[in-house]
GROMACS .gro file of C-alpha atoms in nm:
model
  505
    1UNK     CA    1   2.240  -2.672  -2.710
    2UNK     CA    2   1.899  -2.812  -2.620
    3UNK     CA    3   1.626  -2.729  -2.869
    4UNK     CA    4   1.407  -2.449  -2.730
    5UNK     CA    5   1.052  -2.524  -2.624
    6UNK     CA    6   0.791  -2.508  -2.902
    7UNK     CA    7   0.447  -2.359  -2.843
    8UNK     CA    8   0.188  -2.388  -3.121
    9UNK     CA    9  -0.005  -2.062  -3.137
   10UNK     CA   10  -0.101  -2.032  -3.503
   11UNK     CA   11   0.007  -2.266  -3.782
   12UNK     CA   12   0.073  -2.147  -4.133
   13UNK     CA   13  -0.038  -2.329  -4.450
   14UNK     CA   14   0.247  -2.579  -4.415
   15UNK     CA   15   0.153  -2.655  -4.050
   16UNK     CA   16   0.477  -2.504  -3.919
   17UNK     CA   17   0.462  -2.425  -3.548
   18UNK     CA   18   0.583  -2.092  -3.414
   19UNK     CA   19   0.851  -2.074  -3.147
   20UNK     CA   20   0.840  -1.872  -2.827
   21UNK     CA   21   1.012  -1.532  -2.860
   22UNK     CA   22   1.382  -1.573  -2.781
   23UNK     CA   23   1.734  -1.490  -2.901
   24UNK     CA   24   1.988  -1.743  -2.780
   25UNK     CA   25   2.275  -1.563  -2.958
   26UNK     CA   26   2.196  -1.243  -2.767
   27UNK     CA   27   2.191  -1.435  -2.440
   28UNK     CA   28   2.531  -1.594  -2.516
   29UNK     CA   29   2.682  -1.258  -2.620
   30UNK     CA   30   2.556  -1.089  -2.304
   31UNK     CA   31   2.693  -1.366  -2.080
   32UNK     CA   32   3.026  -1.338  -2.259
   33UNK     CA   33   3.037  -0.962  -2.197
   34UNK     CA   34   2.964  -1.012  -1.825
   35UNK     CA   35   3.232  -1.283  -1.792
   36UNK     CA   36   3.489  -1.056  -1.958
   37UNK     CA   37   3.399  -0.755  -1.744
   38UNK     CA   38   3.186  -0.811  -1.432
   39UNK     CA   39   3.125  -0.436  -1.403
   40UNK     CA   40   2.883  -0.463  -1.697
   41UNK     CA   41   2.612  -0.570  -1.451
   42UNK     CA   42   2.657  -0.253  -1.243
   43UNK     CA   43   2.599  -0.034  -1.549
   44UNK     CA   44   2.275  -0.201  -1.659
   45UNK     CA   45   1.957   0.004  -1.660
   46UNK     CA   46   1.737  -0.302  -1.717
   47UNK     CA   47   1.695  -0.533  -1.414
   48UNK     CA   48   1.806  -0.862  -1.570
   49UNK     CA   49   1.738  -1.167  -1.352
   50UNK     CA   50   1.819  -1.534  -1.422
   51UNK     CA   51   1.457  -1.622  -1.507
   52UNK     CA   52   1.468  -1.373  -1.797
   53UNK     CA   53   1.692  -1.613  -1.992
   54UNK     CA   54   1.515  -1.855  -2.226
   55UNK     CA   55   1.786  -2.123  -2.236
   56UNK     CA   56   1.792  -2.306  -1.897
   57UNK     CA   57   2.170  -2.344  -1.912
   58UNK     CA   58   2.211  -1.969  -1.960
   59UNK     CA   59   1.979  -1.913  -1.665
   60UNK     CA   60   2.196  -2.132  -1.441
   61UNK     CA   61   2.518  -1.967  -1.561
   62UNK     CA   62   2.384  -1.617  -1.493
   63UNK     CA   63   2.254  -1.719  -1.148
   64UNK     CA   64   2.603  -1.849  -1.059
   65UNK     CA   65   2.763  -1.529  -1.192
   66UNK     CA   66   2.540  -1.320  -0.966
   67UNK     CA   67   2.618  -1.541  -0.666
   68UNK     CA   68   2.995  -1.498  -0.720
   69UNK     CA   69   2.970  -1.121  -0.767
   70UNK     CA   70   2.758  -1.084  -0.451
   71UNK     CA   71   3.041  -1.254  -0.260
   72UNK     CA   72   3.286  -1.004  -0.410
   73UNK     CA   73   3.446  -1.285  -0.612
   74UNK     CA   74   3.538  -1.263  -0.979
   75UNK     CA   75   3.306  -1.441  -1.221
   76UNK     CA   76   3.503  -1.588  -1.514
   77UNK     CA   77   3.510  -1.914  -1.712
   78UNK     CA   78   3.777  -2.039  -1.469
   79UNK     CA   79   3.582  -1.963  -1.148
   80UNK     CA   80   3.261  -2.099  -1.301
   81UNK     CA   81   3.412  -2.427  -1.418
   82UNK     CA   82   3.392  -2.620  -1.083
   83UNK     CA   83   3.020  -2.544  -1.060
   84UNK     CA   84   2.937  -2.683  -1.405
   85UNK     CA   85   3.169  -2.982  -1.454
   86UNK     CA   86   2.879  -3.221  -1.384
   87UNK     CA   87   2.616  -3.020  -1.574
   88UNK     CA   88   2.460  -3.251  -1.834
   89UNK     CA   89   2.341  -2.967  -2.062
   90UNK     CA   90   2.694  -2.824  -2.067
   91UNK     CA   91   2.841  -3.165  -2.152
   92UNK     CA   92   2.625  -3.176  -2.466
   93UNK     CA   93   2.795  -2.854  -2.581
   94UNK     CA   94   3.148  -2.975  -2.518
   95UNK     CA   95   3.171  -2.935  -2.143
   96UNK     CA   96   3.347  -2.645  -1.966
   97UNK     CA   97   3.499  -2.538  -2.299
   98UNK     CA   98   3.164  -2.375  -2.375
   99UNK     CA   99   3.225  -2.125  -2.093
  100UNK     CA  100   3.544  -2.018  -2.269
  101UNK     CA  101   3.362  -1.995  -2.602
  102UNK     CA  102   3.124  -1.740  -2.449
  103UNK     CA  103   3.415  -1.499  -2.401
  104UNK     CA  104   3.592  -1.581  -2.729
  105UNK     CA  105   3.392  -1.321  -2.915
  106UNK     CA  106   3.385  -0.995  -2.725
  107UNK     CA  107   3.116  -0.842  -2.945
  108UNK     CA  108   2.880  -0.830  -2.647
  109UNK     CA  109   3.097  -0.561  -2.486
  110UNK     CA  110   3.002  -0.321  -2.766
  111UNK     CA  111   2.636  -0.304  -2.662
  112UNK     CA  112   2.566  -0.488  -2.331
  113UNK     CA  113   2.277  -0.257  -2.240
  114UNK     CA  114   2.102  -0.319  -2.569
  115UNK     CA  115   2.150  -0.696  -2.532
  116UNK     CA  116   2.012  -0.686  -2.178
  117UNK     CA  117   1.710  -0.485  -2.292
  118UNK     CA  118   1.639  -0.734  -2.570
  119UNK     CA  119   1.664  -1.031  -2.332
  120UNK     CA  120   1.430  -0.854  -2.089
  121UNK     CA  121   1.178  -0.759  -2.359
  122UNK     CA  122   1.167  -1.111  -2.500
  123UNK     CA  123   1.110  -1.249  -2.148
  124UNK     CA  124   0.811  -1.016  -2.107
  125UNK     CA  125   0.674  -1.130  -2.442
  126UNK     CA  126   0.700  -1.493  -2.329
  127UNK     CA  127   0.514  -1.402  -2.012
  128UNK     CA  128   0.243  -1.240  -2.225
  129UNK     CA  129   0.218  -1.562  -2.424
  130UNK     CA  130   0.176  -1.752  -2.096
  131UNK     CA  131  -0.094  -1.511  -1.976
  132UNK     CA  132  -0.275  -1.541  -2.310
  133UNK     CA  133  -0.257  -1.919  -2.301
  134UNK     CA  134  -0.396  -1.925  -1.946
  135UNK     CA  135  -0.673  -1.683  -2.045
  136UNK     CA  136  -0.775  -1.894  -2.343
  137UNK     CA  137  -0.766  -2.220  -2.147
  138UNK     CA  138  -0.968  -2.066  -1.863
  139UNK     CA  139  -1.227  -1.921  -2.100
  140UNK     CA  140  -1.263  -2.253  -2.284
  141UNK     CA  141  -1.308  -2.450  -1.961
  142UNK     CA  142  -1.682  -2.471  -1.898
  143UNK     CA  143  -1.666  -2.777  -1.672
  144UNK     CA  144  -1.736  -2.562  -1.364
  145UNK     CA  145  -1.951  -2.259  -1.304
  146UNK     CA  146  -1.717  -1.964  -1.327
  147UNK     CA  147  -1.798  -1.595  -1.319
  148UNK     CA  148  -1.648  -1.435  -1.634
  149UNK     CA  149  -1.568  -1.125  -1.426
  150UNK     CA  150  -1.341  -1.340  -1.209
  151UNK     CA  151  -1.155  -1.451  -1.525
  152UNK     CA  152  -1.121  -1.089  -1.633
  153UNK     CA  153  -0.999  -0.980  -1.289
  154UNK     CA  154  -0.739  -1.259  -1.283
  155UNK     CA  155  -0.623  -1.168  -1.635
  156UNK     CA  156  -0.583  -0.805  -1.529
  157UNK     CA  157  -0.381  -0.914  -1.226
  158UNK     CA  158  -0.155  -1.130  -1.444
  159UNK     CA  159  -0.109  -0.850  -1.699
  160UNK     CA  160  -0.023  -0.611  -1.417
  161UNK     CA  161   0.252  -0.847  -1.302
  162UNK     CA  162   0.391  -0.857  -1.655
  163UNK     CA  163   0.378  -0.477  -1.678
  164UNK     CA  164   0.572  -0.457  -1.351
  165UNK     CA  165   0.831  -0.697  -1.488
  166UNK     CA  166   0.739  -0.970  -1.242
  167UNK     CA  167   0.724  -1.334  -1.331
  168UNK     CA  168   0.373  -1.469  -1.380
  169UNK     CA  169   0.473  -1.755  -1.154
  170UNK     CA  170   0.531  -1.629  -0.801
  171UNK     CA  171   0.872  -1.761  -0.702
  172UNK     CA  172   0.962  -1.815  -0.339
  173UNK     CA  173   1.205  -1.562  -0.194
  174UNK     CA  174   1.526  -1.692  -0.044
  175UNK     CA  175   1.583  -1.620   0.323
  176UNK     CA  176   1.884  -1.415   0.219
  177UNK     CA  177   1.667  -1.181   0.009
  178UNK     CA  178   1.405  -1.156   0.283
  179UNK     CA  179   1.667  -1.079   0.547
  180UNK     CA  180   1.826  -0.809   0.328
  181UNK     CA  181   1.485  -0.644   0.295
  182UNK     CA  182   1.442  -0.660   0.672
  183UNK     CA  183   1.785  -0.501   0.724
  184UNK     CA  184   1.691  -0.217   0.488
  185UNK     CA  185   1.379  -0.153   0.698
  186UNK     CA  186   1.591  -0.139   1.013
  187UNK     CA  187   1.833   0.099   0.841
  188UNK     CA  188   1.543   0.323   0.736
  189UNK     CA  189   1.415   0.329   1.094
  190UNK     CA  190   1.760   0.427   1.223
  191UNK     CA  191   1.801   0.702   0.964
  192UNK     CA  192   1.456   0.848   1.027
  193UNK     CA  193   1.553   0.949   1.380
  194UNK     CA  194   1.206   0.853   1.503
  195UNK     CA  195   1.202   0.476   1.453
  196UNK     CA  196   1.011   0.503   1.126
  197UNK     CA  197   1.057   0.197   0.903
  198UNK     CA  198   0.741   0.234   0.693
  199UNK     CA  199   0.553   0.521   0.534
  200UNK     CA  200   0.467   0.808   0.762
  201UNK     CA  201   0.118   0.886   0.886
  202UNK     CA  202   0.236   1.241   0.947
  203UNK     CA  203   0.132   1.205   1.313
  204UNK     CA  204   0.429   1.150   1.539
  205UNK     CA  205   0.237   0.972   1.815
  206UNK     CA  206   0.101   0.713   1.566
  207UNK     CA  207   0.440   0.666   1.396
  208UNK     CA  208   0.606   0.605   1.733
  209UNK     CA  209   0.355   0.331   1.813
  210UNK     CA  210   0.349   0.158   1.474
  211UNK     CA  211   0.690   0.250   1.321
  212UNK     CA  212   0.492   0.369   1.018
  213UNK     CA  213   0.260   0.215   0.762
  214UNK     CA  214   0.426  -0.094   0.619
  215UNK     CA  215   0.401  -0.238   0.270
  216UNK     CA  216   0.154  -0.526   0.229
  217UNK     CA  217  -0.027  -0.438   0.553
  218UNK     CA  218  -0.406  -0.408   0.577
  219UNK     CA  219  -0.500  -0.151   0.841
  220UNK     CA  220  -0.860  -0.131   0.959
  221UNK     CA  221  -0.958   0.212   1.098
  222UNK     CA  222  -1.293   0.183   1.275
  223UNK     CA  223  -1.520   0.399   1.486
  224UNK     CA  224  -1.877   0.504   1.544
  225UNK     CA  225  -2.024   0.786   1.331
  226UNK     CA  226  -1.893   1.127   1.436
  227UNK     CA  227  -1.566   0.998   1.580
  228UNK     CA  228  -1.359   1.136   1.289
  229UNK     CA  229  -1.265   0.826   1.085
  230UNK     CA  230  -1.270   1.006   0.752
  231UNK     CA  231  -1.092   1.309   0.900
  232UNK     CA  232  -0.805   1.096   1.030
  233UNK     CA  233  -0.788   0.905   0.700
  234UNK     CA  234  -0.767   1.226   0.495
  235UNK     CA  235  -0.505   1.364   0.733
  236UNK     CA  236  -0.288   1.053   0.686
  237UNK     CA  237  -0.342   1.048   0.308
  238UNK     CA  238  -0.243   1.413   0.279
  239UNK     CA  239   0.060   1.377   0.509
  240UNK     CA  240   0.194   1.074   0.322
  241UNK     CA  241   0.150   1.241  -0.019
  242UNK     CA  242   0.304   1.566   0.103
  243UNK     CA  243   0.606   1.382   0.244
  244UNK     CA  244   0.662   1.224  -0.098
  245UNK     CA  245   0.640   1.566  -0.264
  246UNK     CA  246   0.902   1.702  -0.023
  247UNK     CA  247   1.126   1.404  -0.098
  248UNK     CA  248   1.097   1.474  -0.471
  249UNK     CA  249   1.194   1.837  -0.416
  250UNK     CA  250   1.468   1.791  -0.155
  251UNK     CA  251   1.592   1.438  -0.226
  252UNK     CA  252   1.722   1.195   0.034
  253UNK     CA  253   1.825   0.831   0.058
  254UNK     CA  254   1.501   0.710   0.216
  255UNK     CA  255   1.151   0.828   0.138
  256UNK     CA  256   0.885   0.798   0.403
  257UNK     CA  257   0.595   0.919   0.188
  258UNK     CA  258   0.427   0.799  -0.130
  259UNK     CA  259   0.170   0.899  -0.393
  260UNK     CA  260  -0.166   0.812  -0.239
  261UNK     CA  261  -0.496   0.682  -0.377
  262UNK     CA  262  -0.814   0.767  -0.186
  263UNK     CA  263  -1.124   0.566  -0.280
  264UNK     CA  264  -1.417   0.763  -0.140
  265UNK     CA  265  -1.737   0.561  -0.169
  266UNK     CA  266  -1.930   0.791   0.065
  267UNK     CA  267  -1.819   1.147  -0.013
  268UNK     CA  268  -1.767   1.312  -0.352
  269UNK     CA  269  -1.424   1.426  -0.464
  270UNK     CA  270  -1.510   1.794  -0.417
  271UNK     CA  271  -1.641   1.732  -0.064
  272UNK     CA  272  -1.321   1.552   0.023
  273UNK     CA  273  -1.113   1.829  -0.132
  274UNK     CA  274  -1.306   2.085   0.075
  275UNK     CA  275  -1.219   1.891   0.389
  276UNK     CA  276  -0.852   1.880   0.301
  277UNK     CA  277  -0.852   2.253   0.221
  278UNK     CA  278  -1.014   2.324   0.558
  279UNK     CA  279  -0.758   2.106   0.737
  280UNK     CA  280  -0.456   2.261   0.570
  281UNK     CA  281  -0.570   2.625   0.564
  282UNK     CA  282  -0.720   2.599   0.916
  283UNK     CA  283  -1.033   2.772   0.794
  284UNK     CA  284  -1.351   2.612   0.926
  285UNK     CA  285  -1.530   2.386   0.679
  286UNK     CA  286  -1.855   2.562   0.771
  287UNK     CA  287  -1.709   2.897   0.658
  288UNK     CA  288  -1.588   2.735   0.334
  289UNK     CA  289  -1.932   2.594   0.255
  290UNK     CA  290  -2.114   2.919   0.336
  291UNK     CA  291  -1.854   3.146   0.173
  292UNK     CA  292  -1.837   3.363   0.484
  293UNK     CA  293  -1.462   3.421   0.472
  294UNK     CA  294  -1.255   3.709   0.598
  295UNK     CA  295  -0.974   3.850   0.388
  296UNK     CA  296  -0.727   3.668   0.613
  297UNK     CA  297  -0.919   3.340   0.570
  298UNK     CA  298  -0.915   3.379   0.193
  299UNK     CA  299  -0.538   3.438   0.195
  300UNK     CA  300  -0.491   3.122   0.403
  301UNK     CA  301  -0.712   2.932   0.160
  302UNK     CA  302  -0.525   3.064  -0.143
  303UNK     CA  303  -0.188   2.971   0.007
  304UNK     CA  304  -0.311   2.620   0.096
  305UNK     CA  305  -0.451   2.562  -0.254
  306UNK     CA  306  -0.113   2.652  -0.406
  307UNK     CA  307   0.058   2.398  -0.180
  308UNK     CA  308  -0.194   2.132  -0.278
  309UNK     CA  309  -0.173   2.196  -0.654
  310UNK     CA  310   0.101   1.937  -0.718
  311UNK     CA  311   0.013   1.701  -0.436
  312UNK     CA  312   0.031   1.334  -0.553
  313UNK     CA  313  -0.310   1.251  -0.402
  314UNK     CA  314  -0.560   1.083  -0.634
  315UNK     CA  315  -0.929   1.068  -0.541
  316UNK     CA  316  -1.169   0.814  -0.692
  317UNK     CA  317  -1.528   0.882  -0.583
  318UNK     CA  318  -1.697   0.615  -0.797
  319UNK     CA  319  -1.993   0.485  -0.593
  320UNK     CA  320  -2.089   0.121  -0.535
  321UNK     CA  321  -1.754  -0.024  -0.642
  322UNK     CA  322  -1.706  -0.399  -0.626
  323UNK     CA  323  -1.387  -0.529  -0.469
  324UNK     CA  324  -1.280  -0.652  -0.814
  325UNK     CA  325  -1.334  -0.310  -0.972
  326UNK     CA  326  -1.145  -0.139  -0.691
  327UNK     CA  327  -0.848  -0.370  -0.738
  328UNK     CA  328  -0.851  -0.300  -1.113
  329UNK     CA  329  -0.853   0.077  -1.055
  330UNK     CA  330  -0.579   0.049  -0.793
  331UNK     CA  331  -0.356  -0.149  -1.031
  332UNK     CA  332  -0.407   0.119  -1.296
  333UNK     CA  333  -0.308   0.394  -1.049
  334UNK     CA  334  -0.005   0.191  -0.943
  335UNK     CA  335   0.105   0.155  -1.303
  336UNK     CA  336   0.048   0.520  -1.392
  337UNK     CA  337   0.146   0.700  -1.072
  338UNK     CA  338   0.331   0.439  -0.862
  339UNK     CA  339   0.096   0.485  -0.566
  340UNK     CA  340   0.234   0.363  -0.233
  341UNK     CA  341  -0.069   0.404  -0.004
  342UNK     CA  342  -0.437   0.320  -0.060
  343UNK     CA  343  -0.725   0.448   0.156
  344UNK     CA  344  -1.078   0.305   0.124
  345UNK     CA  345  -1.369   0.495   0.281
  346UNK     CA  346  -1.539   0.274   0.375
  347UNK     CA  347  -1.530  -0.106   0.370
  348UNK     CA  348  -1.903  -0.172   0.416
  349UNK     CA  349  -1.988   0.034   0.105
  350UNK     CA  350  -1.785  -0.200  -0.117
  351UNK     CA  351  -1.966  -0.484  -0.290
  352UNK     CA  352  -1.853  -0.842  -0.327
  353UNK     CA  353  -1.854  -1.053  -0.641
  354UNK     CA  354  -2.226  -1.124  -0.607
  355UNK     CA  355  -2.190  -1.490  -0.511
  356UNK     CA  356  -2.227  -1.415  -0.138
  357UNK     CA  357  -2.507  -1.159  -0.152
  358UNK     CA  358  -2.733  -1.391   0.043
  359UNK     CA  359  -2.491  -1.370   0.337
  360UNK     CA  360  -2.353  -1.027   0.425
  361UNK     CA  361  -2.093  -1.168   0.664
  362UNK     CA  362  -1.950  -1.387   0.387
  363UNK     CA  363  -1.952  -1.089   0.149
  364UNK     CA  364  -1.762  -0.870   0.398
  365UNK     CA  365  -1.515  -1.156   0.447
  366UNK     CA  366  -1.461  -1.170   0.070
  367UNK     CA  367  -1.403  -0.792   0.065
  368UNK     CA  368  -1.155  -0.793   0.354
  369UNK     CA  369  -0.960  -1.080   0.196
  370UNK     CA  370  -0.961  -0.891  -0.134
  371UNK     CA  371  -0.817  -0.580   0.034
  372UNK     CA  372  -0.543  -0.784   0.202
  373UNK     CA  373  -0.462  -0.949  -0.132
  374UNK     CA  374  -0.445  -0.603  -0.293
  375UNK     CA  375  -0.202  -0.481  -0.024
  376UNK     CA  376   0.028  -0.777  -0.094
  377UNK     CA  377  -0.009  -0.761  -0.472
  378UNK     CA  378   0.079  -0.390  -0.498
  379UNK     CA  379   0.319  -0.406  -0.201
  380UNK     CA  380   0.172  -0.102  -0.030
  381UNK     CA  381  -0.030  -0.041   0.287
  382UNK     CA  382  -0.408  -0.031   0.256
  383UNK     CA  383  -0.613   0.161   0.513
  384UNK     CA  384  -0.979   0.055   0.508
  385UNK     CA  385  -1.231   0.243   0.719
  386UNK     CA  386  -1.498   0.037   0.888
  387UNK     CA  387  -1.820   0.092   1.080
  388UNK     CA  388  -1.884  -0.039   1.428
  389UNK     CA  389  -2.199  -0.207   1.553
  390UNK     CA  390  -2.442  -0.024   1.780
  391UNK     CA  391  -2.338  -0.249   2.067
  392UNK     CA  392  -2.090   0.024   2.164
  393UNK     CA  393  -2.374   0.264   2.245
  394UNK     CA  394  -2.540   0.013   2.480
  395UNK     CA  395  -2.237  -0.015   2.709
  396UNK     CA  396  -2.149   0.221   2.989
  397UNK     CA  397  -1.788   0.220   2.870
  398UNK     CA  398  -1.806   0.341   2.509
  399UNK     CA  399  -1.453   0.242   2.420
  400UNK     CA  400  -1.474   0.009   2.117
  401UNK     CA  401  -1.329  -0.340   2.104
  402UNK     CA  402  -1.261  -0.596   1.831
  403UNK     CA  403  -1.596  -0.768   1.877
  404UNK     CA  404  -1.768  -0.438   1.781
  405UNK     CA  405  -1.653  -0.458   1.418
  406UNK     CA  406  -1.974  -0.455   1.219
  407UNK     CA  407  -2.048  -0.766   1.012
  408UNK     CA  408  -1.693  -0.854   1.104
  409UNK     CA  409  -1.658  -1.183   0.920
  410UNK     CA  410  -1.282  -1.219   0.876
  411UNK     CA  411  -1.194  -0.846   0.912
  412UNK     CA  412  -1.007  -0.902   1.236
  413UNK     CA  413  -0.831  -1.209   1.094
  414UNK     CA  414  -0.724  -1.044   0.766
  415UNK     CA  415  -0.609  -0.715   0.921
  416UNK     CA  416  -0.247  -0.660   1.022
  417UNK     CA  417  -0.354  -0.368   1.240
  418UNK     CA  418  -0.691  -0.264   1.381
  419UNK     CA  419  -0.732   0.094   1.501
  420UNK     CA  420  -1.031   0.243   1.681
  421UNK     CA  421  -1.100   0.615   1.715
  422UNK     CA  422  -1.253   0.720   2.047
  423UNK     CA  423  -1.344   1.072   2.162
  424UNK     CA  424  -1.492   1.105   2.507
  425UNK     CA  425  -1.599   1.467   2.450
  426UNK     CA  426  -1.838   1.341   2.177
  427UNK     CA  427  -2.030   1.135   2.433
  428UNK     CA  428  -2.008   1.408   2.699
  429UNK     CA  429  -2.166   1.651   2.453
  430UNK     CA  430  -2.457   1.410   2.411
  431UNK     CA  431  -2.537   1.419   2.785
  432UNK     CA  432  -2.497   1.795   2.833
  433UNK     CA  433  -2.727   1.898   3.123
  434UNK     CA  434  -2.951   2.202   3.121
  435UNK     CA  435  -2.763   2.527   3.162
  436UNK     CA  436  -2.835   2.733   3.473
  437UNK     CA  437  -3.043   3.044   3.422
  438UNK     CA  438  -2.833   3.353   3.350
  439UNK     CA  439  -3.002   3.544   3.635
  440UNK     CA  440  -2.882   3.291   3.891
  441UNK     CA  441  -3.232   3.169   3.975
  442UNK     CA  442  -3.151   2.803   3.912
  443UNK     CA  443  -3.131   2.566   4.204
  444UNK     CA  444  -2.790   2.477   4.352
  445UNK     CA  445  -2.833   2.119   4.227
  446UNK     CA  446  -2.873   2.238   3.866
  447UNK     CA  447  -2.574   2.470   3.895
  448UNK     CA  448  -2.354   2.202   4.056
  449UNK     CA  449  -2.453   1.941   3.797
  450UNK     CA  450  -2.370   2.174   3.510
  451UNK     CA  451  -2.044   2.292   3.671
  452UNK     CA  452  -1.927   1.933   3.721
  453UNK     CA  453  -2.018   1.842   3.363
  454UNK     CA  454  -1.848   2.155   3.224
  455UNK     CA  455  -1.525   2.087   3.416
  456UNK     CA  456  -1.510   1.730   3.281
  457UNK     CA  457  -1.601   1.839   2.928
  458UNK     CA  458  -1.337   2.113   2.914
  459UNK     CA  459  -1.077   1.866   3.038
  460UNK     CA  460  -1.162   1.612   2.766
  461UNK     CA  461  -1.242   1.855   2.485
  462UNK     CA  462  -1.039   1.806   2.164
  463UNK     CA  463  -0.868   1.498   2.309
  464UNK     CA  464  -0.893   1.180   2.105
  465UNK     CA  465  -0.757   0.830   2.152
  466UNK     CA  466  -0.642   0.595   1.879
  467UNK     CA  467  -0.684   0.249   2.029
  468UNK     CA  468  -0.447   0.002   1.861
  469UNK     CA  469  -0.633  -0.322   1.935
  470UNK     CA  470  -0.430  -0.542   1.701
  471UNK     CA  471  -0.081  -0.502   1.566
  472UNK     CA  472   0.078  -0.804   1.404
  473UNK     CA  473   0.429  -0.659   1.424
  474UNK     CA  474   0.418  -0.482   1.759
  475UNK     CA  475   0.235  -0.409   2.080
  476UNK     CA  476  -0.120  -0.288   2.127
  477UNK     CA  477  -0.215   0.016   2.331
  478UNK     CA  478  -0.351   0.369   2.317
  479UNK     CA  479  -0.217   0.663   2.118
  480UNK     CA  480  -0.302   1.024   2.218
  481UNK     CA  481  -0.427   1.259   1.947
  482UNK     CA  482  -0.552   1.616   1.939
  483UNK     CA  483  -0.868   1.684   1.734
  484UNK     CA  484  -0.963   2.028   1.606
  485UNK     CA  485  -1.329   1.971   1.519
  486UNK     CA  486  -1.373   2.305   1.340
  487UNK     CA  487  -1.102   2.207   1.090
  488UNK     CA  488  -1.163   1.828   1.112
  489UNK     CA  489  -0.789   1.797   1.175
  490UNK     CA  490  -0.593   1.553   1.390
  491UNK     CA  491  -0.249   1.639   1.524
  492UNK     CA  492  -0.007   1.481   1.768
  493UNK     CA  493  -0.038   1.639   2.113
  494UNK     CA  494   0.249   1.783   2.310
  495UNK     CA  495   0.261   1.535   2.593
  496UNK     CA  496   0.386   1.800   2.834
  497UNK     CA  497   0.049   1.968   2.792
  498UNK     CA  498  -0.127   1.634   2.834
  499UNK     CA  499   0.023   1.524   3.162
  500UNK     CA  500  -0.325   1.436   3.288
  501UNK     CA  501  -0.433   1.269   2.965
  502UNK     CA  502  -0.633   0.953   3.037
  503UNK     CA  503  -0.504   0.650   2.849
  504UNK     CA  504  -0.807   0.451   2.952
  505UNK     CA  505  -0.610   0.198   3.149
   0.00000   0.00000   0.00000
């Protein structure tokens, strides 16, 4: 067998180099157990993949075993032989006879799980060695100006991959693997009954338009102040976390929720919690802040707090986070709580690395790219709230568009979806005319003007529109929502009650 690779880490007094962590005998015994009984693989608790083997020949043998089993064929020394007759490494060990030697000693059948765990653990140790070597080489390289914080951030990202059991080198996925993942998404959409292939927003009208929140997607939720960006974001965060809690309690083949991380750079954790309590108890946030609660309100609040006690929703209200620090915190939450949705409120309050401070557009571009990278790295959707420029207010039609994204940079380019929140009643409230005098002494013009305004306002009150201006995987368009301002709560409207709802077409 080829001599394993040598890596000099520390030399002893005799100058002897240390070898990378490995156990070739354990690898051979495990392969022998699998070739004797293919069902061994089905019983493994450790996800052994070909790249976990140290000896390249063992890696190729295991990859071929997996390929045969996936085709429902038997993997044995006989069925493997045609694939390895020309293998040079195998010839050095006596040719195809080596495959038979693997099964000659059936000791591996006594403890296949333990062997698999050892192979896996040693592979992780080798990856740690690789990360350490890269860290040392990067730190020693002073040929270019490099921010040490960038080195630290990259090291954390590499360590996270090791902790997740991923290879430090990102291997390309085969089309077969990618297509199987796509089929699973289709199956999940069929089983959901509502075409939901991603994580739920908890709002049926949004889920119908987007098929859910998909892993690796960056979703930009934008709107002018007062439109309800944070309210909608907290609604979605709560709904997704609650759906996961229900799945844990009731079970099911597919889960459409996930533990959720909410990075609140604008509001404190207790303010955000107050909002969520108001939403779920349907007690006005004003009454909560002032303490003016009826007995019935207090009972609602108590019941809601009990429901929220075990909710897998994690709030980080650290102010002035850099994009690097946010990614570090998100990785930690992923490792500890397996979060599956990240919400950032809001994008413009994040800081870049410091290199682009002289150009805010470049800094925002760095932040949006960092959020998209985070979504891909943790394989979960990221919802980032964003401000809009004041250009919206200068137009007669206040409906936002992509060009209104403030300091946009590459936000539109990096985002997989861009949502805008628009509430016409907000703008109607701003142009409320003078009310007629109660004694009826006002002129007919004043009364008519107010009556016309009131009729329009009552028609539009509590109606909101989610404008999907970009969707990489589907169509754009408008989504109807109902907004209860006293509870800062969005719900999906009953379209039978909204037959005259204006889609803004």
